[in-house]
Tab-separated table of C-alpha atoms in Angstrom:
chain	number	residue	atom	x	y	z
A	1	UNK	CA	5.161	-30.332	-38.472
A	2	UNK	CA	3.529	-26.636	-38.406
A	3	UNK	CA	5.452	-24.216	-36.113
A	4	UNK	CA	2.201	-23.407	-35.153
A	5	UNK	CA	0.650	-25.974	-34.136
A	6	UNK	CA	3.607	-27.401	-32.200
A	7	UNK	CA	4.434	-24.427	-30.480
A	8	UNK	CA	0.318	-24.482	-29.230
A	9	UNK	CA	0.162	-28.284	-28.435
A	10	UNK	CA	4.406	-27.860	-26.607
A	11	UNK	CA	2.201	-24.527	-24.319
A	12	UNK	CA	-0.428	-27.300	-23.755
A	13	UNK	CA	1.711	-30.208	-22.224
A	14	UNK	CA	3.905	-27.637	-20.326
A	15	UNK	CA	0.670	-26.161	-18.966
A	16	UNK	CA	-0.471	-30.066	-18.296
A	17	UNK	CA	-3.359	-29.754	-20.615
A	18	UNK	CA	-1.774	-32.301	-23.042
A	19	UNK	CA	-0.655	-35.741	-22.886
A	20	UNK	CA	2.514	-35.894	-24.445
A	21	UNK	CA	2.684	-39.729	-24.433
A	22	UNK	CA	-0.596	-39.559	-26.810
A	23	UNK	CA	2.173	-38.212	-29.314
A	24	UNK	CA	4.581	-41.405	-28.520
A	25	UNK	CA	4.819	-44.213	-31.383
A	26	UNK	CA	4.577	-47.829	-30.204
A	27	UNK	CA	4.210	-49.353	-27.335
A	28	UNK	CA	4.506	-46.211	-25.159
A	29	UNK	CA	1.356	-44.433	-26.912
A	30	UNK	CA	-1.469	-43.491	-24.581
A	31	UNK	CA	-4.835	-43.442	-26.187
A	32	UNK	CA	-5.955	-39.580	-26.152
A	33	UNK	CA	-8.798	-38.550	-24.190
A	34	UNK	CA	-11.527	-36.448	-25.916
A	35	UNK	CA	-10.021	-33.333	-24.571
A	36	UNK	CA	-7.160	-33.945	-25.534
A	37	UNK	CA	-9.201	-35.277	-29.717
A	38	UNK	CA	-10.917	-31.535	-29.340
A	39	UNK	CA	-7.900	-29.618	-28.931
A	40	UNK	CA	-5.802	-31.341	-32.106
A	41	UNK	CA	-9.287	-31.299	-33.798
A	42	UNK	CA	-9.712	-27.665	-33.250
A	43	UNK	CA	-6.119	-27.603	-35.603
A	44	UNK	CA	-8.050	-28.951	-38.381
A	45	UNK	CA	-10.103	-26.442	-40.562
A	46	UNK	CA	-12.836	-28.953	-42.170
A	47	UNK	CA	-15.910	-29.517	-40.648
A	48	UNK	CA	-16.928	-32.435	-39.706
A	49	UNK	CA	-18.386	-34.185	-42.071
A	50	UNK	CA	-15.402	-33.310	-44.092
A	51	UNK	CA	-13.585	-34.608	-41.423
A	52	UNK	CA	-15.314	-37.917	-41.434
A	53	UNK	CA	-15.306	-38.084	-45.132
A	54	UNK	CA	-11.065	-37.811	-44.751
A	55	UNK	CA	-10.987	-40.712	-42.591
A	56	UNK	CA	-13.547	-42.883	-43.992
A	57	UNK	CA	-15.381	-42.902	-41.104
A	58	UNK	CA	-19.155	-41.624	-40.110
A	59	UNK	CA	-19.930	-38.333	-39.180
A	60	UNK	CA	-21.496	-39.152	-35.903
A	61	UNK	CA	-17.919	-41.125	-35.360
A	62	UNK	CA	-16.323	-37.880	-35.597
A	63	UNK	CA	-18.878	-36.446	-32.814
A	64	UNK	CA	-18.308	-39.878	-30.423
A	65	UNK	CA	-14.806	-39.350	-30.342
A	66	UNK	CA	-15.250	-35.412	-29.085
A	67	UNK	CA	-17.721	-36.459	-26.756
A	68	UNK	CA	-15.693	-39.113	-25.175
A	69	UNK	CA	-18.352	-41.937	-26.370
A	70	UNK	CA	-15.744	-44.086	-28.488
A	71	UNK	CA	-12.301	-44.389	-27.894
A	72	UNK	CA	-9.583	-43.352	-30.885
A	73	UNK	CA	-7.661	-46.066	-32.281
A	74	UNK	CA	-3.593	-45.485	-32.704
A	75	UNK	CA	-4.085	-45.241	-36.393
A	76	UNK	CA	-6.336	-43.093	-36.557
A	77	UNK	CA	-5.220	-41.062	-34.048
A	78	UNK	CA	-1.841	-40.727	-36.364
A	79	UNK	CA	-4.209	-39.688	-39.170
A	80	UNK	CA	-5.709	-37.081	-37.113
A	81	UNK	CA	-2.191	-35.415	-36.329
A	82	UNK	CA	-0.651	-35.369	-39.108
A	83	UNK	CA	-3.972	-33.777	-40.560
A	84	UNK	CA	-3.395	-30.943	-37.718
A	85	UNK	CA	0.128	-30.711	-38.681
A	86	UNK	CA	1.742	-32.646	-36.097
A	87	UNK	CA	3.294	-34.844	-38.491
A	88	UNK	CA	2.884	-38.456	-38.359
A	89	UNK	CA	3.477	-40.620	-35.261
A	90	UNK	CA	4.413	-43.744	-36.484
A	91	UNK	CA	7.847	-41.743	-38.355
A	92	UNK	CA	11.144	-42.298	-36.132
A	93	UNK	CA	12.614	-39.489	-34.666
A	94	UNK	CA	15.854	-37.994	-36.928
């Protein structure tokens, strides 16, 4: 995980800005709202359609999820995270 980017998404959730249960693995996960898509895809320096390209997915897919239109599955949610530096969900804790 990036220093960084933890120490901005740990302000976030202590400022109630960001879900931390979007971060849990399993059953306890919470899909993400597109707030809460924009702020860990603000972490991520591609564009877009790089973005898309990453994931395999279309670029207007990429736009849907920021907008709210489409709800994030858990995988690629995980995808997304780890791209920002969050590490990856599905890993158990040490």
């Amino acid at each position: 995980m990036k220093a960084e980017n933890a120490r901005q998404i740990k302000e976030l959730i202590e400022l109630e800005k960001f879900n931390p249960e979007t971060l849990c693995s399993g059953e306890s996960w919470m899909v993400p709202s597109a707030s809460e898509i924009g702020l860990v895809r603000a972490l991520i320096h591609l564009t877009d359609i790089q973005l898309a390209n990453r994931l395999d997915v279309d670029e207007r897919t990429i736009r849907k999820w920021k907008s709210g239109q489409t709800r994030m599955v858990f995988t690629t949610w995980c995808c997304l995270c780890w791209l920002a530096g969050l590490g990856m969900l599905l890993e158990e804790p040490a």
